[in-house]
Amino acid sequence: MSDPVLSVNELTVSFGTRRGRAKVVNNFSYDVGEAETLAIVGESGSGKSVSSLALLQLLPTPPARVEGRALFRGADLISMTKSEIRGVRGNRVAMIFQDPMTSLNPVRTIGFQLMEPLKIHMGMSDTAARARAIELLDTVGIPSPGGRVDDYPHQFSGGMRQRVMIAMGISCSPDLLIADEATTALDVTTQAQILDEIRRLQEEMGLAVIWITHDLGVVAGIADRVVVLYGGSMMEESVIDQIFDERRHPYTRALLESVPVSGGDRPHRLKAIQGLPPDPTRLPPGCPFAPRCRHAVERCSNDAPRLRAPAEGHRVACHLDPADFHD
Ligand code: SF4
């Protein structure tokens, strides 16, 4: 297998707060390969977004403290200087967020915002950058792109703005795209079109994708592998089919029971996960999921489970095997 595009090793992120240090990401390690999509899934507060912001040095330090390594094509993103990371961000690693209105500048045209990175990172002339901007709008399915390139963000619908963000994300042919709830606010049809577009770019450009979402249901059709985060720690990692078929971790099971799974062949009654995620300033000494886990045994409260590999490519942090679960 070729070297991963990104190899994250023991990433830990904490914040100084008045109530003590909040550990938001704990020893998080994973790889993403060329043309691969890795989904990072968890509830709000699981650390999934913070872990990606930390990779690109987008967290204010202090109050954040970022430890560990994140080798991108062999160079550590975490220890890069400000000017080195600026050269990587938006160029070789692109990030798309949920709300394009906070990422797009309302007083600049779409064309201007698409052309800037092309001129800065790719050294394109005005004419070449404009032609490329129109081509990119066409790629992400904006009708009449030559006529829309001089429009402002408010002249686009929400779905169209999100497509523009994707066009900006891929404009410099990045090696890695991080999409953080990038299609959550969109209608199902637009979501499907954007997912198709990203898949096509993966096939054409070998793009590696990290897909961050709270919804394990949506990753079935898009991800090759899934990492499930809870309380800042990895609970389970697996190729996509095994996550759905084997459901080895009680938290993964609870997540799957709480969402309708697209394309799933097992209709089920949706169940909310009882209780709240842990307070990052007061993480329990044992398994972070123990207070909400219906399978917890005595040792779960005091003894944090280590990741173990029950099968090749499958890692799970739980003291029990599915045969021990009582449901
Ligand atoms: Fe539940 Fe214990 Fe497994 Fe944690 S280690 S998920 S508390 S059974």
Coordinates of C-alpha atoms and ligand atoms in Angstrom, one line a residue:
M1 CA 0.0 0.0 0.0
S2 CA 1.3 3.5 -0.8
D3 CA 2.1 5.9 2.0
P4 CA -0.9 7.7 3.4
V5 CA -1.6 11.2 2.4
L6 CA -2.2 12.1 6.1
S7 CA -1.0 10.2 9.1
V8 CA -2.3 11.5 12.4
N9 CA -0.5 10.2 15.5
E10 CA -1.7 10.6 19.1
L11 CA -3.3 14.0 18.4
T12 CA -4.4 15.5 21.7
V13 CA -6.2 18.9 22.0
S14 CA -7.0 20.6 25.3
F15 CA -8.3 24.0 26.3
G16 CA -7.6 26.1 29.4
T17 CA -10.9 26.9 31.0
R18 CA -11.9 28.5 34.4
R19 CA -13.0 25.0 35.5
G20 CA -9.7 23.4 34.6
R21 CA -8.2 21.9 31.5
A22 CA -10.8 20.5 29.0
K23 CA -9.5 17.5 27.1
V24 CA -11.4 17.6 23.9
V25 CA -9.4 15.2 21.8
N26 CA -7.4 12.3 23.3
N27 CA -4.6 10.4 21.6
F28 CA -6.4 10.3 18.3
S29 CA -4.6 8.4 15.5
Y30 CA -5.6 7.6 12.0
D31 CA -4.4 7.5 8.4
V32 CA -6.1 8.6 5.1
G33 CA -4.9 7.3 1.8
E34 CA -5.0 8.6 -1.8
A35 CA -8.5 8.6 -3.3
E36 CA -9.9 7.3 0.0
T37 CA -12.7 8.8 2.1
L38 CA -12.5 8.5 5.8
A39 CA -15.6 9.5 7.7
I40 CA -15.1 10.9 11.3
V41 CA -18.5 10.5 13.1
G42 CA -19.6 11.6 16.5
E43 CA -22.2 13.6 18.3
S44 CA -21.7 17.3 18.9
G45 CA -18.8 17.8 21.3
S46 CA -17.1 14.5 20.4
G47 CA -14.0 16.4 19.2
K48 CA -14.4 15.6 15.5
S49 CA -14.4 19.3 14.3
V50 CA -11.7 20.4 16.8
S51 CA -9.4 17.6 15.7
S52 CA -9.5 18.9 12.1
L53 CA -9.2 22.5 13.0
A54 CA -6.1 21.6 15.0
L55 CA -4.5 19.9 12.0
L56 CA -4.6 23.2 10.1
Q57 CA -3.6 25.3 13.1
L58 CA -7.0 27.0 13.0
L59 CA -7.4 27.0 16.8
P60 CA -6.3 29.9 18.9
T61 CA -3.3 28.8 21.0
P62 CA -3.8 29.6 23.9
P63 CA -6.3 28.7 25.1
A64 CA -5.9 25.6 22.9
R65 CA -2.9 23.3 23.4
V66 CA -2.3 20.9 20.5
E67 CA 0.0 17.9 20.9
G68 CA 0.9 14.9 18.7
R69 CA 1.9 14.7 15.1
A70 CA 0.0 15.0 11.8
L71 CA 2.3 14.0 8.9
F72 CA 0.9 15.3 5.6
R73 CA 3.0 13.9 2.7
G74 CA 5.7 13.4 5.4
A75 CA 5.7 17.0 6.8
D76 CA 4.2 17.6 10.3
L77 CA 1.3 20.1 10.1
I78 CA 1.3 20.6 13.8
S79 CA 4.8 21.9 14.1
M80 CA 4.9 24.0 10.9
T81 CA 5.6 27.7 11.1
K82 CA 2.7 30.1 10.4
S83 CA 4.0 30.8 6.9
E84 CA 4.5 27.1 6.1
I85 CA 1.0 26.2 7.2
R86 CA -0.4 29.1 5.2
G87 CA 1.2 27.6 2.1
V88 CA -0.6 24.3 2.8
R89 CA -4.0 25.6 3.8
G90 CA -6.4 26.2 1.0
N91 CA -3.8 25.0 -1.4
R92 CA -2.7 21.4 -0.7
V93 CA -5.3 20.8 2.1
A94 CA -8.7 22.4 1.7
M95 CA -11.5 22.6 4.2
I96 CA -15.2 23.1 3.6
F97 CA -17.5 24.1 6.4
Q98 CA -21.2 23.8 7.0
D99 CA -22.2 27.4 6.6
P100 CA -20.8 29.0 3.4
M101 CA -22.0 32.5 4.4
T102 CA -19.4 32.6 7.2
S103 CA -16.7 31.5 4.8
L104 CA -17.6 33.6 1.8
N105 CA -16.9 37.3 1.8
P106 CA -20.3 39.1 1.2
V107 CA -18.7 42.2 -0.5
R108 CA -16.6 40.3 -3.0
T109 CA -17.9 38.6 -6.1
I110 CA -17.8 34.8 -6.4
G111 CA -15.3 35.1 -9.2
F112 CA -13.0 37.3 -7.2
Q113 CA -13.0 34.8 -4.3
L114 CA -12.4 31.9 -6.6
M115 CA -9.6 33.7 -8.5
E116 CA -7.6 34.9 -5.4
P117 CA -6.2 31.5 -4.4
L118 CA -5.5 30.6 -8.0
K119 CA -3.4 33.7 -8.4
I120 CA -1.7 33.4 -5.0
H121 CA -1.0 29.6 -4.9
M122 CA -0.9 28.7 -8.6
G123 CA 0.7 31.9 -10.0
M124 CA -2.1 32.3 -12.6
S125 CA -2.7 35.6 -14.5
D126 CA -6.1 37.4 -14.1
T127 CA -7.3 36.0 -17.5
A128 CA -6.2 32.4 -16.7
A129 CA -7.7 32.6 -13.2
R130 CA -11.0 33.9 -14.5
A131 CA -11.2 31.1 -17.1
R132 CA -10.5 28.5 -14.4
A133 CA -13.0 30.1 -12.0
I134 CA -15.7 29.7 -14.7
E135 CA -14.6 26.1 -15.4
L136 CA -14.8 25.3 -11.6
L137 CA -18.3 26.7 -11.3
D138 CA -19.3 24.5 -14.2
T139 CA -17.6 21.5 -12.6
V140 CA -19.7 21.9 -9.4
G141 CA -22.9 22.2 -11.5
I142 CA -23.6 26.0 -11.4
P143 CA -25.7 26.8 -14.5
S144 CA -24.5 29.5 -16.9
P145 CA -21.2 29.9 -15.0
G146 CA -19.9 32.6 -17.3
G147 CA -22.8 34.8 -16.3
R148 CA -22.8 33.9 -12.6
V149 CA -19.0 34.5 -12.0
D150 CA -19.5 38.2 -11.3
D151 CA -22.5 37.7 -8.9
Y152 CA -22.2 38.2 -5.1
P153 CA -22.8 35.5 -2.6
H154 CA -26.3 36.8 -1.6
Q155 CA -27.3 36.3 -5.2
F156 CA -26.8 32.5 -4.9
S157 CA -29.1 30.1 -3.1
G158 CA -27.8 28.1 0.0
G159 CA -27.2 25.0 -2.1
M160 CA -25.4 27.1 -4.8
R161 CA -23.2 28.8 -2.2
Q162 CA -22.2 25.4 -0.8
R163 CA -21.2 24.3 -4.4
V164 CA -19.1 27.5 -4.6
M165 CA -17.4 26.5 -1.4
I166 CA -16.6 23.1 -2.9
A167 CA -15.3 24.8 -6.1
M168 CA -13.1 26.9 -3.9
G169 CA -12.0 23.8 -1.9
I170 CA -10.9 22.0 -5.0
S171 CA -9.6 25.0 -7.0
C172 CA -6.0 24.4 -6.3
S173 CA -6.2 20.6 -6.8
P174 CA -5.6 19.8 -3.2
D175 CA -4.3 16.4 -2.0
L176 CA -6.7 16.4 0.9
L177 CA -10.2 17.8 1.3
I178 CA -11.7 18.1 4.8
A179 CA -15.5 18.5 4.7
D180 CA -17.0 19.4 8.0
E181 CA -20.8 18.8 7.9
A182 CA -20.5 20.2 4.4
T183 CA -23.8 19.0 3.2
T184 CA -25.8 18.9 6.4
A185 CA -27.9 22.0 5.7
L186 CA -28.7 21.1 2.1
D187 CA -31.7 19.3 0.7
V188 CA -31.2 15.6 -0.1
T189 CA -31.0 16.1 -3.9
T190 CA -28.3 18.8 -3.7
Q191 CA -26.5 16.7 -1.1
A192 CA -26.5 13.7 -3.5
Q193 CA -25.2 15.9 -6.4
I194 CA -22.4 17.3 -4.3
L195 CA -21.4 13.8 -3.1
D196 CA -21.3 12.6 -6.7
E197 CA -19.1 15.6 -7.6
I198 CA -16.6 14.8 -4.8
R199 CA -16.5 11.2 -5.8
R200 CA -15.8 12.1 -9.4
L201 CA -12.9 14.4 -8.3
Q202 CA -11.5 11.6 -6.2
E203 CA -11.4 9.3 -9.2
E204 CA -9.9 12.0 -11.4
M205 CA -7.5 13.6 -9.0
G206 CA -6.8 10.9 -6.3
L207 CA -8.2 13.3 -3.8
A208 CA -8.2 12.1 -0.2
V209 CA -11.3 13.2 1.8
I210 CA -12.0 13.4 5.5
W211 CA -15.8 13.6 5.9
I212 CA -16.9 14.9 9.3
T213 CA -20.5 14.3 10.3
H214 CA -22.7 13.6 13.3
D215 CA -24.9 11.3 11.1
L216 CA -23.6 7.8 10.8
G217 CA -26.5 7.2 8.4
V218 CA -25.2 9.4 5.6
V219 CA -21.7 7.9 5.5
A220 CA -22.9 4.5 4.1
G221 CA -22.8 5.6 0.5
I222 CA -19.7 7.9 0.7
A223 CA -17.0 6.6 3.0
D224 CA -14.5 3.8 2.6
R225 CA -13.7 3.7 6.3
V226 CA -15.3 5.2 9.4
V227 CA -13.8 6.4 12.7
V228 CA -16.3 6.8 15.6
L229 CA -15.3 9.4 18.2
Y230 CA -16.8 9.8 21.6
G231 CA -15.7 12.2 24.3
G232 CA -12.6 13.0 22.2
S233 CA -11.5 9.3 22.0
M234 CA -11.7 6.8 19.2
M235 CA -14.3 4.2 20.0
E236 CA -14.2 2.2 16.8
E237 CA -12.5 2.3 13.4
S238 CA -13.4 0.0 10.5
V239 CA -14.0 -0.3 6.8
I240 CA -17.6 0.8 6.1
D241 CA -19.3 -2.5 5.7
Q242 CA -17.9 -4.0 8.9
I243 CA -19.2 -1.0 10.9
F244 CA -22.7 -1.6 9.7
D245 CA -22.6 -5.4 9.8
E246 CA -20.7 -6.1 13.0
R247 CA -21.5 -3.1 15.2
R248 CA -18.8 -4.1 17.7
H249 CA -18.9 -1.0 19.9
P250 CA -22.0 -0.1 22.1
Y251 CA -21.7 3.5 21.1
T252 CA -21.6 2.7 17.4
R253 CA -24.7 0.5 17.9
A254 CA -26.5 3.3 19.7
L255 CA -25.6 5.8 16.9
L256 CA -26.9 3.4 14.3
E257 CA -30.1 2.9 16.2
S258 CA -30.6 6.6 16.5
V259 CA -30.6 7.4 12.7
P260 CA -32.3 6.0 9.6
V261 CA -29.5 4.4 7.6
S262 CA -29.7 5.2 3.9
G263 CA -29.8 2.0 1.8
G264 CA -30.0 0.0 5.0
D265 CA -32.0 -3.3 4.6
R266 CA -32.8 -3.5 8.3
P267 CA -35.7 -1.1 9.2
H268 CA -35.6 -0.3 12.9
R269 CA -37.4 1.9 15.4
L270 CA -35.2 5.0 16.1
K271 CA -33.9 5.2 19.6
A272 CA -32.4 8.4 21.2
I273 CA -29.1 7.8 23.1
Q274 CA -30.0 8.5 26.7
G275 CA -27.9 10.9 28.8
L276 CA -25.3 13.5 27.8
P277 CA -21.8 13.4 26.4
P278 CA -19.1 13.7 29.1
D279 CA -17.9 17.1 30.3
P280 CA -14.4 17.4 28.9
T281 CA -13.1 19.0 32.1
R282 CA -14.3 16.0 34.1
L283 CA -13.8 12.9 31.9
P284 CA -14.6 9.7 33.7
P285 CA -11.5 7.6 34.7
G286 CA -12.7 4.5 32.9
C287 CA -14.6 4.3 29.6
P288 CA -15.9 7.7 28.5
F289 CA -19.2 6.0 27.3
A290 CA -19.7 4.1 30.6
P291 CA -22.3 6.5 32.1
R292 CA -24.6 6.0 29.1
C293 CA -23.7 2.4 28.1
R294 CA -26.4 -0.2 28.7
H295 CA -23.8 -3.0 28.6
A296 CA -21.4 -1.5 31.1
V297 CA -19.8 -3.8 33.7
E298 CA -18.0 -2.9 36.9
R299 CA -14.6 -2.5 35.4
C300 CA -15.9 0.0 32.7
S301 CA -16.1 2.8 35.3
N302 CA -12.5 2.6 36.4
D303 CA -10.5 1.0 33.6
A304 CA -10.3 2.8 30.2
P305 CA -10.5 0.2 27.4
R306 CA -7.5 0.3 25.0
L307 CA -8.0 0.0 21.3
R308 CA -7.8 -3.6 20.2
A309 CA -8.0 -5.2 16.7
P310 CA -10.6 -8.0 16.6
A311 CA -10.1 -8.3 12.8
E312 CA -7.8 -6.8 10.2
G313 CA -8.4 -3.1 9.7
H314 CA -10.9 -3.1 12.6
R315 CA -10.1 -1.4 15.9
V316 CA -12.4 -1.1 18.8
A317 CA -12.1 0.3 22.4
C318 CA -14.4 -1.8 24.5
H319 CA -13.8 -4.4 27.2
L320 CA -16.6 -6.6 25.9
D321 CA -17.3 -8.5 22.7
P322 CA -20.7 -8.3 21.0
A323 CA -21.5 -11.8 22.4
D324 CA -21.4 -10.3 25.9
F325 CA -23.9 -7.6 25.1
H326 CA -27.3 -8.2 26.7
D327 CA -29.8 -7.2 24.0
Ligands
SF4_1 FE1 -19.7 0.0 27.4 FE2 -17.8 -0.9 29.0 FE3 -17.6 -1.2 26.4 FE4 -17.4 1.2 27.5 S1 -16.0 -0.5 27.8 S2 -18.5 0.7 25.7 S3 -18.8 1.1 29.1 S4 -19.2 -2.1 27.7

